[in-house]
Amino acid sequence: MKKALKITGITLLTILILLIGIPFVFQSQIKDAVKSFINDNLNAKVEFSDVSLSFLRSFPKAHVSVSNLNITNFEPFKDETFVTAKNISFTMSIKELFKNTDEDPIVINSISVDEALLTLKTDSFGNTNYDIAKKDNTTPATETKSGGFSFDIKDYSINNSALTYLDEQSKMAVYITELNHKGNGIFSAEKSELDTKSEANVSFTMDSTNYLNNNHIKLDALIGLDLDNSTYTFKENTGYINQLPLEFHGYVKLLEDGQDVDISFENPGSSFKDFFAVIPETYSKNIETVETTGNFKIKGVIKGLVSEKTIPTLDINIASNNASFKYPDLPKRVANITINTSIKNTTGNADDTYVDINTLDFKIDQDVFKSSATIKNLTGNMLVNANIDGVLNLANISKVYPIELNNNLSGILKANVNTAFDMDAIETNAYSRIKNKGVIDLSNFNFASEDFANPIQISNAKITFNPENITLNQFNAKTGKSDLNATGTIKGLLGFLLSDKPLQGNFNLNSNVFAVNDFMTNEPSDTEENKNSSKASLKIPAFLDCTINAQANTVEYDNLKLKNVKGTLIIKDEQAILQNLTSNLFDGDLTVTGLVSTKAETPTFNMDLGMTSFDIAQSFQGLELLQNIAPIAKAIQGKFNTTLNLKGALSSDFTPNLNSLSGGAFAEVLSSTINPLNAEVLNKLGSSLNFIDFKKINLNDLKTQFEFSDGKVNVKPFKFKYQDIDINVSGSHNFDKTMSYNAVFNVPAKYLGSEVNRLIGKIDDASTNNISIPITANITGSYINPSVKTDLSSSVSNLTTRLVEIEKQKLLNKGKGKVSDLLGGLLTGDKKTTETDSTKTKTTQVDSTKTTTGSTVQKEIKNVLGGLLTKKKKDTVN
């Protein structure tokens, strides 16, 4: 017994070793076969990371895996990915591995595909990216031969995969996600059946219209296979659209030029609860608890030829009569529901398919709402004719349907409208082909949303639909502190609602109070410091293309209150353009022209502002911008004019980001007084230059220009006067309040102290009355803590030295003049002159202040006379 067990164990171990080891022998053969199959059958670039073989995984069959398959197209879809798959597995009999693939192909029994992504495309020229099979591969359906493989499929599966189909010609897009499909069959000459199970989420869009939006589709079908006649018959099967069950009957037969289809379907029950089953579960909520009455039936027949030129005829009907529903947790019921809708095509021409909504009516309380529509030419230039007639209390929506609203919705909507149009007219703004007529009234409407800072309350709104345009006859609304009253015309409403076209219009808007903050949204701050707070932001809607002629008694922006605001606002392409906006502000007049743009992540602006007769104190207290451009104005009271050109970025609260500003300005002071106590820099200047009283400075008619960028203001040199002192100022400062200025004071000498004035008095000459010196003050530091340095001391010292020198020169020149006069008298014997000079000499000697001068004159006279006499003697001797 032990020997038998030992032999059995050794045998099993040997088999196990062989099952593990033998695949390595055949792996190269399988890899070559895969490459041969690809090269012989596909016109595409194919890559895969590995091919592996296992005998254990699908024992007693061999299991082959191709890992990380990637197929990309050649022209005209060069380098575009056609398909990727994480893994493709095949199973086959082990004996297939011993075949010579050049003579006998390997027969594949099952295929499994995991995590595949397949993209099928048809471009505008009709080229397809999936036509990659090489030609002349004609084999029977039961045994398809391709290179080193043939297929005799018993079962297959596709797991966790996705498929995308894009057709540029028909403007069609199909997205299938979370696709799981498997099938297994019984194949024989007499009877063949394929049992399939499929599940996926499907989205379907055609010509900008979304017909399915991630709808859950499920189909469990037993399909009879008549392989000799290429006919596939639906037997026992049930499909699901969302939660609605549908039973299918009929067949599909493959023909040389297409498929012959004859399929009928219907929902097996008839309860109105099936209507909710069509709605995606996310929106229909828990339909098991909904109370319903009445019936709901879907029946359809699809019959005919599917080819490049034709589609099957369609006869699909959806009907419900006198139905109702009520959610158990909600107070109200929707009653008298009538649905009569059909989808038909009687010709097989795709363009002749149409939807006829004969009736779609319901009632809530006493409010009856009726509608009908026909939609034709679905695959071409779609034609729509729709009617709406009824009353709807919007507050009842949340009372009959479990919709989640942050705030209660309320208001009465009354509509009686007919519209007829084609989609091409919507796309091209061919308004003459858009026929509208009727009226919509909305009253006592209240709505709240994350897109608005405050709930919107529309007391009355009335829209009249005319063939030419849509007229806004009345619009009265409030939000926060703001009130709005508007009239105007609207263009492109249907284009906006149906095809993402901009909403166009011309409006007249009046408001008593318009607060900009009421139209800002709150978004979470992404900074750690403010993560528990919020920041305000404003986004100009991209869909708006309108002109608004606005007038408001008061506009509140930040901490400003603008009065009597008038102007034109053009909103287009995420920009707000202001034209000739005028307002009263700071006891003066304001004009604004420019734009604000929110196209980029950071909003920007470019504005020209004109300010006339602005009160200096009010404006510089209320506007941070002016505080930074001219902070010294804090100490000035009076009126000024200015023109400003500003451009830069806006911060999150829609105020200018000062460091981003660039532009220039011209300013003119009309009348002013100065309080130096309000500016530390003036206090320090006054302390350094005690001959100036800044309270008495008059800046009237002062004009100056400055430019700014990168947070720096450059002031062009300007002049003003204090009494008879000329003052020249130039320099720059930064928005961080640091500064670098030079002020040059052209100061008459009389202001420079007693010593200077004593010297000027001693000179006693008219020329000294105009003596002045430049005194320079260097101003640095910040406005809060300024540093003032002047050259006053050195300038006064230099002036004193000059005055002493002038005095000496004048005395010298004065003495020489007297000597000349005296000599002239002596030589001519003019007693009068001598007496006069003698008298003057005596007078000079008596005058104690002129003693030195008299003595000097006498000495000079003696020296001169002595020289003359000595010279005469010498001449006589000779």
Short mmCIF file of C-alpha atoms in Angstrom, two decimals, residues 90 108 337 388 512 530 556 751:
data_model
loop_
_atom_site.label_atom_id
_atom_site.label_comp_id
_atom_site.label_asym_id
_atom_site.label_seq_id
_atom_site.Cartn_x
_atom_site.Cartn_y
_atom_site.Cartn_z
CA PHE A 90 -7.09 32.04 -24.94
CA ILE A 108 -8.95 28.36 -29.99
CA ILE A 337 -50.94 61.90 -16.16
CA ILE A 388 -46.75 74.41 -23.82
CA ASN A 512 -32.49 102.21 -6.74
CA ASN A 530 -8.22 80.83 5.54
CA GLU A 556 -22.29 100.18 -3.67
CA TYR A 751 14.87 134.06 5.66
#
